[in-house]
Amino acid sequence: MELESASISGCAPAAGHGGAGGSCREHIVSFRGGIERFRKEADDPASSSSAPTTTFSEGIVGSYVPSGALSCPPTVIHGGKTWHAIKVGEKSSTSQGHVSGFFDTFTGDGGAQGGDFVVRCRVCAIDGHTATYVLRGGRSSNAWHHFENYAAFAHVGDLQRRRHAAVVAYRAFKTHPRKPAAGVTAGPIDGFLRTARSRLMTPAQARPHHSRFVLLMVMSLSPFALAGNQYLLESVRGLGVPYDPPAASTVRDVLLDLLVFLTDQLRAQIKRLQGRYRGLPFFQLVTDLWTERHGSGSYGSLVLRCVDPDGVSIVELHLGVVPFAGRHDRINIQAWTSRLLRRFGVRSSDISSSTSDSGSNVKKALSDLWPCWVPCAAHTLHLAVKTALGATGETATARFEHRNEPSRSSATRQSSGNPAAADLLGRVRKISNHFHKSSASFGMLNSVPFPGDAEPRKLITESPGRWCSTYLALVRLFTLMPRMIGFGDLRDLTVAQRRQRLGREDWGQLRHLIDVLQSAYEACIALQSSSSTVADAFKLVCSLRRTMRLPAFPCPKAFEKPHAVGRGDILKFLEEYERRSDVMELDNRLYKHQAVPVKALRTVDGLRSGAATFISVVQRELDRRFFNSAHPSKNWLANDAVLAATLVTPGGAAMLRKGAARDGQDAPIDRAHAAVVATAESLIDASASAPARQLELEQERKRCRTTLNDWDSYESRGASESAPAELVKRELDSFLATYSASVNTGVLTFWSARGDEYPLLMLVACALLGASGSSAASEREFSTAGMVLRKDRSTLLATHVEMHCFVRFNAHLVPSDLSAIPVLTQAARPGARASMRAISVDMPVDGGLSGDSTSSGSDMFLESTDEVE
């Protein structure tokens, strides 16, 4: 089909006539994503007074001011011949009605021109320009290339180029309507999807939006494929915003930029804290190792914990979940830990103590590097409770192997220390798993009428890796007791459903187990707090130890319905019955309770056998795991990190004396005092920043300028020349003599208000109080890593797992102005990714993250004396 054209008043050349027609056609692909409905443009002054969109053309190209140039002329001269505008009812070049919105059509006088037409572009006429094209035989397929040429022509105004691009997008949609993407099943939402509309946005303008989108993906644990999800694209475009989500490759680049930026932020914060603490060891290290659930990849978590002296508050610096290469032995763990700390500019002398679970490999590695090692109190308490509930310590594999061995003697078979509780928990697990897996049984259970608590609820199943899950499962079962009893009375139950019941004695056993487990649950939850200090952990363990020696425990009564359900009803009930103290809250419900003695009396029954055995076993386990004088690593009264942090707590000395007296050990006050002074030995005197020889010369010069004798006494002169550690010792003695009782405001609040009274001791106290009594911070990182490495993402690269976790836990350091995040060059990206390889023993000690685009001075964190170990 041949097309003759004439360009008038600066119009672009037509297709097939050189210029930008053929070469620019490939650039038009970007305009075929959807129809562009332009609103008022900032660079179009005339559009400021335009009326709302009412015509077909305005709905495609956006609003504009009608002018005389848009009026169709009665005739046009083209090729030296006169062409007349077609009249209503006359034959046109096409039957498509939308053509009249884009072209004015003219016909000839007859003869050679009988089958031809001439069209004039109405989009060009908006700007007062004229572009006319002849259609041979009325075939107009090539005439539409005029819009493609204009959309890609560099010398056309931006507004006109986008108007022509909108027509191209409209034509593409009319010719090839949107089809569902491959693998996407059409559903009810398809009816609500609207035609895509997109505006052009420069890379610099889109970059902050890309960063915000990647942060959304990270915080919601979404896969990279979300960026290309059809419904996400339709949702964004349907809002009419001039932004398209980035491609998967751009997502990875932005994620790397965020990682490098946040790494620099952490390094700057670490450097600031190092200068603030003036040589004191102040970082408390929390670490653990983890193997992914759906693969063989191994990772390590490292969290630095400390008290920021400026705000006197606990801060946690998450160094991420980093791949761990090699065996989990002492040498590799030490090398991995040291090299990861060096990556962020942390010196070995900055570490005051470390916390992990009681795994022998991690414990040995950390104890060799930093002698002050604190076992995770939450994990230790969890193990003590498991033993008291009758756990044998046998693995599932061992139990399966021994199941069919009747020849094994009872002496070699591991027995439960609490058979009554173990038997009850075994049946409770089967019941919970049945209702968890059977939707039919779950529906029947919730159909049982329950006056006062009609809300449908599920039973809670135990999770082996989740602390306190046993207590929560028992409480939920207890609150559903009327429904469970009513479920057994239903008709037409299957054999499997009839087995899901407990007897009267079992319900009594369950109530008593809830009673004795509650205090351990509360202590374990408090130990996991990110703001809790090791002194708080020591106090909680001592309180739990004392609680387990009470003669009676408050136990919930058998009931028909709770007194109140929900926070509002509970507060209302307590307000109406102010003097009632015989109620307790379980699972957001309020029940009556009664005091049950541990041992049966003449007229009162005691705790059931399972609960009574739990009390005796957990007492023994707490003594063995926390106050074992035969094993110093299991004796908190011999742990310098615990003693020092407790001593600088108001009333801490008295608590240490009482704890030692209850266990029959000597009071560790002297050892705690020595641990505090030993920490202060490394404190650098701020006034001694100049070299010693320079100070001597200044003193000599001062003596040369005066003949007056000093009026200062020798005592005051000696005090001014005392070492910082000696001054800390004096402040510590004054503190112990003044504040012998505990305070209710909290230890950090106390030291925040006493900074002027004890300037040096406050800094030492902050360095000591950052010690953690739990490795919950590391466990939380592994929980996030487990959600990132789901079964459907088991092939995710280890470096991407590291980036996800690192950005997620440090997202609070991202500035509000996302354009402030520097963008790595393409040449620097390979080096930055290569530096994120798994840390191994063969790596250089000072290996850091390459590709840093930072001004934080991260290469200056280490002083000259610290660069060599």
mmCIF file of N, CA, C and O in Angstrom, residues 102-173:
data_model
loop_
_atom_site.group_PDB
_atom_site.id
_atom_site.type_symbol
_atom_site.label_atom_id
_atom_site.label_comp_id
_atom_site.label_asym_id
_atom_site.label_seq_id
_atom_site.Cartn_x
_atom_site.Cartn_y
_atom_site.Cartn_z
ATOM 1 N N PHE A 102 -9.544 11.417 15.063
ATOM 2 C CA PHE A 102 -8.122 11.643 14.836
ATOM 3 C C PHE A 102 -7.833 12.316 13.492
ATOM 4 O O PHE A 102 -6.769 12.918 13.321
ATOM 5 N N PHE A 103 -8.733 12.158 12.498
ATOM 6 C CA PHE A 103 -8.491 12.693 11.158
ATOM 7 C C PHE A 103 -9.724 13.443 10.655
ATOM 8 O O PHE A 103 -10.863 13.076 10.960
ATOM 9 N N ASP A 104 -9.481 14.479 9.853
ATOM 10 C CA ASP A 104 -10.492 15.066 8.964
ATOM 11 C C ASP A 104 -10.271 14.444 7.591
ATOM 12 O O ASP A 104 -9.137 14.419 7.091
ATOM 13 N N THR A 105 -11.349 13.953 6.962
ATOM 14 C CA THR A 105 -11.220 13.216 5.709
ATOM 15 C C THR A 105 -11.761 14.069 4.551
ATOM 16 O O THR A 105 -12.809 14.712 4.677
ATOM 17 N N PHE A 106 -11.018 14.015 3.404
ATOM 18 C CA PHE A 106 -11.372 14.767 2.201
ATOM 19 C C PHE A 106 -11.382 13.818 1.010
ATOM 20 O O PHE A 106 -10.606 12.846 0.980
ATOM 21 N N THR A 107 -12.239 14.119 0.052
ATOM 22 C CA THR A 107 -12.332 13.319 -1.169
ATOM 23 C C THR A 107 -12.107 14.218 -2.384
ATOM 24 O O THR A 107 -12.236 15.439 -2.291
ATOM 25 N N GLY A 108 -11.749 13.574 -3.546
ATOM 26 C CA GLY A 108 -11.425 14.334 -4.736
ATOM 27 C C GLY A 108 -12.644 14.655 -5.584
ATOM 28 O O GLY A 108 -13.779 14.351 -5.227
ATOM 29 N N ASP A 109 -12.330 15.250 -6.792
ATOM 30 C CA ASP A 109 -13.400 15.645 -7.698
ATOM 31 C C ASP A 109 -13.817 14.514 -8.612
ATOM 32 O O ASP A 109 -14.734 14.659 -9.389
ATOM 33 N N GLY A 110 -13.155 13.379 -8.578
ATOM 34 C CA GLY A 110 -13.462 12.293 -9.483
ATOM 35 C C GLY A 110 -12.290 11.986 -10.365
ATOM 36 O O GLY A 110 -11.174 12.501 -10.191
ATOM 37 N N GLY A 111 -12.483 11.144 -11.376
ATOM 38 C CA GLY A 111 -11.410 10.793 -12.289
ATOM 39 C C GLY A 111 -10.374 9.954 -11.585
ATOM 40 O O GLY A 111 -10.669 8.948 -10.944
ATOM 41 N N ALA A 112 -9.100 10.362 -11.699
ATOM 42 C CA ALA A 112 -8.000 9.607 -11.121
ATOM 43 C C ALA A 112 -8.061 9.614 -9.607
ATOM 44 O O ALA A 112 -7.476 8.767 -8.956
ATOM 45 N N GLN A 113 -8.768 10.585 -9.079
ATOM 46 C CA GLN A 113 -8.816 10.665 -7.623
ATOM 47 C C GLN A 113 -10.049 9.981 -7.049
ATOM 48 O O GLN A 113 -10.310 10.098 -5.860
ATOM 49 N N GLY A 114 -10.818 9.301 -7.867
ATOM 50 C CA GLY A 114 -12.091 8.760 -7.433
ATOM 51 C C GLY A 114 -12.008 7.815 -6.262
ATOM 52 O O GLY A 114 -12.869 7.829 -5.387
ATOM 53 N N GLY A 115 -10.973 6.959 -6.204
ATOM 54 C CA GLY A 115 -10.888 5.984 -5.115
ATOM 55 C C GLY A 115 -9.956 6.389 -4.017
ATOM 56 O O GLY A 115 -9.672 5.576 -3.121
ATOM 57 N N ASP A 116 -9.424 7.599 -4.067
ATOM 58 C CA ASP A 116 -8.458 8.037 -3.062
ATOM 59 C C ASP A 116 -9.098 9.032 -2.097
ATOM 60 O O ASP A 116 -10.094 9.676 -2.402
ATOM 61 N N PHE A 117 -8.434 9.135 -0.930
ATOM 62 C CA PHE A 117 -8.861 10.106 0.081
ATOM 63 C C PHE A 117 -7.624 10.817 0.616
ATOM 64 O O PHE A 117 -6.499 10.347 0.495
ATOM 65 N N VAL A 118 -7.872 11.969 1.212
ATOM 66 C CA VAL A 118 -6.820 12.705 1.919
ATOM 67 C C VAL A 118 -7.297 12.917 3.356
ATOM 68 O O VAL A 118 -8.460 13.279 3.571
ATOM 69 N N VAL A 119 -6.384 12.717 4.311
ATOM 70 C CA VAL A 119 -6.732 12.907 5.725
ATOM 71 C C VAL A 119 -5.822 13.966 6.328
ATOM 72 O O VAL A 119 -4.666 14.121 5.923
ATOM 73 N N ARG A 120 -6.356 14.701 7.286
ATOM 74 C CA ARG A 120 -5.593 15.717 8.012
ATOM 75 C C ARG A 120 -5.606 15.353 9.497
ATOM 76 O O ARG A 120 -6.665 15.073 10.071
ATOM 77 N N CYS A 121 -4.422 15.326 10.141
ATOM 78 C CA CYS A 121 -4.293 14.912 11.549
ATOM 79 C C CYS A 121 -4.876 15.976 12.478
ATOM 80 O O CYS A 121 -4.434 17.132 12.485
ATOM 81 N N ARG A 122 -5.870 15.597 13.284
ATOM 82 C CA ARG A 122 -6.487 16.528 14.217
ATOM 83 C C ARG A 122 -5.612 16.740 15.464
ATOM 84 O O ARG A 122 -5.721 17.772 16.125
ATOM 85 N N VAL A 123 -4.735 15.776 15.796
ATOM 86 C CA VAL A 123 -3.856 15.941 16.966
ATOM 87 C C VAL A 123 -2.808 17.019 16.673
ATOM 88 O O VAL A 123 -2.480 17.838 17.528
ATOM 89 N N CYS A 124 -2.284 17.021 15.422
ATOM 90 C CA CYS A 124 -1.352 18.082 15.053
ATOM 91 C C CYS A 124 -2.044 19.441 15.033
ATOM 92 O O CYS A 124 -1.440 20.469 15.370
ATOM 93 N N ALA A 125 -3.342 19.441 14.635
ATOM 94 C CA ALA A 125 -4.073 20.705 14.534
ATOM 95 C C ALA A 125 -4.305 21.347 15.893
ATOM 96 O O ALA A 125 -4.599 22.540 15.975
ATOM 97 N N ILE A 126 -4.179 20.583 16.976
ATOM 98 C CA ILE A 126 -4.353 21.167 18.310
ATOM 99 C C ILE A 126 -3.331 22.272 18.542
ATOM 100 O O ILE A 126 -3.622 23.295 19.174
ATOM 101 N N ASP A 127 -2.111 22.072 18.017
ATOM 102 C CA ASP A 127 -1.055 23.071 18.161
ATOM 103 C C ASP A 127 -1.024 24.045 16.986
ATOM 104 O O ASP A 127 -0.064 24.829 16.863
ATOM 105 N N GLY A 128 -2.007 23.977 16.122
ATOM 106 C CA GLY A 128 -2.064 24.882 14.975
ATOM 107 C C GLY A 128 -1.265 24.404 13.787
ATOM 108 O O GLY A 128 -1.076 25.155 12.835
ATOM 109 N N HIS A 129 -0.728 23.196 13.800
ATOM 110 C CA HIS A 129 0.018 22.642 12.677
ATOM 111 C C HIS A 129 -0.907 21.826 11.777
ATOM 112 O O HIS A 129 -2.011 21.465 12.159
ATOM 113 N N THR A 130 -0.409 21.562 10.567
ATOM 114 C CA THR A 130 -1.199 20.802 9.594
ATOM 115 C C THR A 130 -0.365 19.670 9.027
ATOM 116 O O THR A 130 0.783 19.879 8.612
ATOM 117 N N ALA A 131 -0.907 18.490 9.028
ATOM 118 C CA ALA A 131 -0.248 17.323 8.431
ATOM 119 C C ALA A 131 -1.299 16.578 7.625
ATOM 120 O O ALA A 131 -2.303 16.125 8.184
ATOM 121 N N THR A 132 -1.105 16.479 6.323
ATOM 122 C CA THR A 132 -2.078 15.826 5.435
ATOM 123 C C THR A 132 -1.428 14.646 4.753
ATOM 124 O O THR A 132 -0.241 14.677 4.402
ATOM 125 N N TYR A 133 -2.205 13.596 4.526
ATOM 126 C CA TYR A 133 -1.704 12.362 3.927
ATOM 127 C C TYR A 133 -2.747 11.833 2.957
ATOM 128 O O TYR A 133 -3.950 11.893 3.225
ATOM 129 N N VAL A 134 -2.306 11.285 1.834
ATOM 130 C CA VAL A 134 -3.192 10.715 0.837
ATOM 131 C C VAL A 134 -3.288 9.210 1.067
ATOM 132 O O VAL A 134 -2.297 8.549 1.361
ATOM 133 N N LEU A 135 -4.497 8.690 0.955
ATOM 134 C CA LEU A 135 -4.738 7.261 1.122
ATOM 135 C C LEU A 135 -5.094 6.675 -0.234
ATOM 136 O O LEU A 135 -6.157 6.961 -0.783
ATOM 137 N N ARG A 136 -4.193 5.866 -0.802
ATOM 138 C CA ARG A 136 -4.432 5.244 -2.094
ATOM 139 C C ARG A 136 -5.510 4.180 -1.973
ATOM 140 O O ARG A 136 -5.386 3.245 -1.183
ATOM 141 N N GLY A 137 -6.568 4.360 -2.725
ATOM 142 C CA GLY A 137 -7.652 3.375 -2.716
ATOM 143 C C GLY A 137 -8.371 3.296 -1.387
ATOM 144 O O GLY A 137 -9.097 2.342 -1.136
ATOM 145 N N GLY A 138 -8.163 4.288 -0.526
ATOM 146 C CA GLY A 138 -8.847 4.290 0.763
ATOM 147 C C GLY A 138 -8.221 3.395 1.810
ATOM 148 O O GLY A 138 -8.750 3.269 2.915
ATOM 149 N N ARG A 139 -7.058 2.794 1.448
ATOM 150 C CA ARG A 139 -6.404 1.891 2.419
ATOM 151 C C ARG A 139 -5.534 2.727 3.367
ATOM 152 O O ARG A 139 -4.547 3.312 2.939
ATOM 153 N N SER A 140 -5.908 2.716 4.656
ATOM 154 C CA SER A 140 -5.308 3.662 5.612
ATOM 155 C C SER A 140 -4.367 3.011 6.638
ATOM 156 O O SER A 140 -4.021 3.641 7.633
ATOM 157 N N SER A 141 -3.923 1.789 6.394
ATOM 158 C CA SER A 141 -3.117 1.121 7.426
ATOM 159 C C SER A 141 -1.825 1.878 7.712
ATOM 160 O O SER A 141 -1.406 2.032 8.855
ATOM 161 N N ASN A 142 -1.174 2.375 6.641
ATOM 162 C CA ASN A 142 0.094 3.073 6.860
ATOM 163 C C ASN A 142 -0.099 4.489 7.416
ATOM 164 O O ASN A 142 0.848 5.078 7.943
ATOM 165 N N ALA A 143 -1.303 5.040 7.292
ATOM 166 C CA ALA A 143 -1.511 6.399 7.779
ATOM 167 C C ALA A 143 -1.316 6.484 9.293
ATOM 168 O O ALA A 143 -0.901 7.515 9.821
ATOM 169 N N TRP A 144 -1.574 5.388 9.995
ATOM 170 C CA TRP A 144 -1.428 5.400 11.452
ATOM 171 C C TRP A 144 0.040 5.471 11.869
ATOM 172 O O TRP A 144 0.332 5.802 13.018
ATOM 173 N N HIS A 145 0.974 5.181 10.957
ATOM 174 C CA HIS A 145 2.385 5.292 11.313
ATOM 175 C C HIS A 145 2.792 6.746 11.583
ATOM 176 O O HIS A 145 3.855 6.994 12.168
ATOM 177 N N HIS A 146 1.953 7.690 11.103
ATOM 178 C CA HIS A 146 2.225 9.097 11.403
ATOM 179 C C HIS A 146 2.326 9.318 12.910
ATOM 180 O O HIS A 146 3.200 10.043 13.400
ATOM 181 N N PHE A 147 1.458 8.667 13.681
ATOM 182 C CA PHE A 147 1.480 8.838 15.144
ATOM 183 C C PHE A 147 2.717 8.170 15.755
ATOM 184 O O PHE A 147 3.299 8.689 16.714
ATOM 185 N N GLU A 148 3.124 7.022 15.228
ATOM 186 C CA GLU A 148 4.328 6.373 15.722
ATOM 187 C C GLU A 148 5.558 7.252 15.465
ATOM 188 O O GLU A 148 6.438 7.384 16.319
ATOM 189 N N ASN A 149 5.625 7.826 14.265
ATOM 190 C CA ASN A 149 6.770 8.688 13.942
ATOM 191 C C ASN A 149 6.834 9.906 14.865
ATOM 192 O O ASN A 149 7.900 10.277 15.365
ATOM 193 N N TYR A 150 5.695 10.510 15.088
ATOM 194 C CA TYR A 150 5.664 11.677 15.958
ATOM 195 C C TYR A 150 6.054 11.313 17.391
ATOM 196 O O TYR A 150 6.744 12.058 18.087
ATOM 197 N N ALA A 151 5.569 10.159 17.886
ATOM 198 C CA ALA A 151 5.845 9.764 19.263
ATOM 199 C C ALA A 151 7.328 9.510 19.500
ATOM 200 O O ALA A 151 7.811 9.654 20.626
ATOM 201 N N ALA A 152 8.069 9.142 18.434
ATOM 202 C CA ALA A 152 9.487 8.834 18.581
ATOM 203 C C ALA A 152 10.397 9.906 18.005
ATOM 204 O O ALA A 152 11.615 9.755 18.042
ATOM 205 N N PHE A 153 9.817 10.981 17.479
ATOM 206 C CA PHE A 153 10.621 12.002 16.811
ATOM 207 C C PHE A 153 11.209 12.946 17.855
ATOM 208 O O PHE A 153 10.495 13.523 18.684
ATOM 209 N N ALA A 154 12.536 13.115 17.861
ATOM 210 C CA ALA A 154 13.224 13.879 18.908
ATOM 211 C C ALA A 154 12.951 15.365 18.822
ATOM 212 O O ALA A 154 13.068 16.073 19.822
ATOM 213 N N HIS A 155 12.625 15.904 17.636
ATOM 214 C CA HIS A 155 12.484 17.350 17.463
ATOM 215 C C HIS A 155 11.059 17.825 17.637
ATOM 216 O O HIS A 155 10.752 18.978 17.323
ATOM 217 N N VAL A 156 10.199 16.952 18.130
ATOM 218 C CA VAL A 156 8.804 17.327 18.377
ATOM 219 C C VAL A 156 8.673 17.718 19.849
ATOM 220 O O VAL A 156 9.340 17.157 20.713
ATOM 221 N N GLY A 157 7.817 18.659 20.135
ATOM 222 C CA GLY A 157 7.587 19.065 21.518
ATOM 223 C C GLY A 157 7.122 17.904 22.378
ATOM 224 O O GLY A 157 6.436 16.980 21.903
ATOM 225 N N ASP A 158 7.471 17.956 23.651
ATOM 226 C CA ASP A 158 7.182 16.842 24.552
ATOM 227 C C ASP A 158 5.686 16.595 24.661
ATOM 228 O O ASP A 158 5.229 15.447 24.657
ATOM 229 N N LEU A 159 4.890 17.647 24.728
ATOM 230 C CA LEU A 159 3.457 17.478 24.876
ATOM 231 C C LEU A 159 2.847 16.837 23.645
ATOM 232 O O LEU A 159 2.054 15.891 23.758
ATOM 233 N N GLN A 160 3.243 17.298 22.455
ATOM 234 C CA GLN A 160 2.718 16.702 21.234
ATOM 235 C C GLN A 160 3.180 15.252 21.073
ATOM 236 O O GLN A 160 2.431 14.402 20.590
ATOM 237 N N ARG A 161 4.417 14.983 21.485
ATOM 238 C CA ARG A 161 4.916 13.608 21.375
ATOM 239 C C ARG A 161 4.087 12.660 22.248
ATOM 240 O O ARG A 161 3.733 11.556 21.848
ATOM 241 N N ARG A 162 3.744 13.098 23.447
ATOM 242 C CA ARG A 162 2.960 12.234 24.326
ATOM 243 C C ARG A 162 1.512 12.116 23.843
ATOM 244 O O ARG A 162 0.876 11.074 24.034
ATOM 245 N N ARG A 163 0.988 13.160 23.212
ATOM 246 C CA ARG A 163 -0.365 13.045 22.665
ATOM 247 C C ARG A 163 -0.424 12.017 21.548
ATOM 248 O O ARG A 163 -1.359 11.204 21.479
ATOM 249 N N HIS A 164 0.567 12.034 20.682
ATOM 250 C CA HIS A 164 0.597 11.040 19.600
ATOM 251 C C HIS A 164 0.832 9.637 20.161
ATOM 252 O O HIS A 164 0.303 8.654 19.623
ATOM 253 N N ALA A 165 1.647 9.534 21.231
ATOM 254 C CA ALA A 165 1.872 8.228 21.845
ATOM 255 C C ALA A 165 0.583 7.679 22.438
ATOM 256 O O ALA A 165 0.347 6.456 22.433
ATOM 257 N N ALA A 166 -0.266 8.544 22.951
ATOM 258 C CA ALA A 166 -1.536 8.086 23.499
ATOM 259 C C ALA A 166 -2.407 7.468 22.413
ATOM 260 O O ALA A 166 -3.103 6.478 22.642
ATOM 261 N N VAL A 167 -2.377 8.041 21.222
ATOM 262 C CA VAL A 167 -3.151 7.480 20.115
ATOM 263 C C VAL A 167 -2.585 6.116 19.714
ATOM 264 O O VAL A 167 -3.330 5.177 19.414
ATOM 265 N N VAL A 168 -1.247 6.003 19.711
ATOM 266 C CA VAL A 168 -0.628 4.713 19.387
ATOM 267 C C VAL A 168 -1.084 3.651 20.378
ATOM 268 O O VAL A 168 -1.423 2.517 20.010
ATOM 269 N N ALA A 169 -1.089 3.991 21.697
ATOM 270 C CA ALA A 169 -1.515 3.036 22.704
ATOM 271 C C ALA A 169 -2.974 2.663 22.518
ATOM 272 O O ALA A 169 -3.359 1.497 22.680
ATOM 273 N N TYR A 170 -3.808 3.631 22.160
ATOM 274 C CA TYR A 170 -5.215 3.353 21.939
ATOM 275 C C TYR A 170 -5.413 2.407 20.754
ATOM 276 O O TYR A 170 -6.191 1.453 20.827
ATOM 277 N N ARG A 171 -4.692 2.653 19.678
ATOM 278 C CA ARG A 171 -4.791 1.786 18.499
ATOM 279 C C ARG A 171 -4.320 0.374 18.829
ATOM 280 O O ARG A 171 -4.918 -0.606 18.379
ATOM 281 N N ALA A 172 -3.217 0.263 19.614
ATOM 282 C CA ALA A 172 -2.711 -1.061 19.961
ATOM 283 C C ALA A 172 -3.733 -1.832 20.776
ATOM 284 O O ALA A 172 -3.913 -3.042 20.602
ATOM 285 N N PHE A 173 -4.417 -1.132 21.656
ATOM 286 C CA PHE A 173 -5.418 -1.807 22.462
ATOM 287 C C PHE A 173 -6.625 -2.217 21.625
ATOM 288 O O PHE A 173 -7.197 -3.286 21.837
#
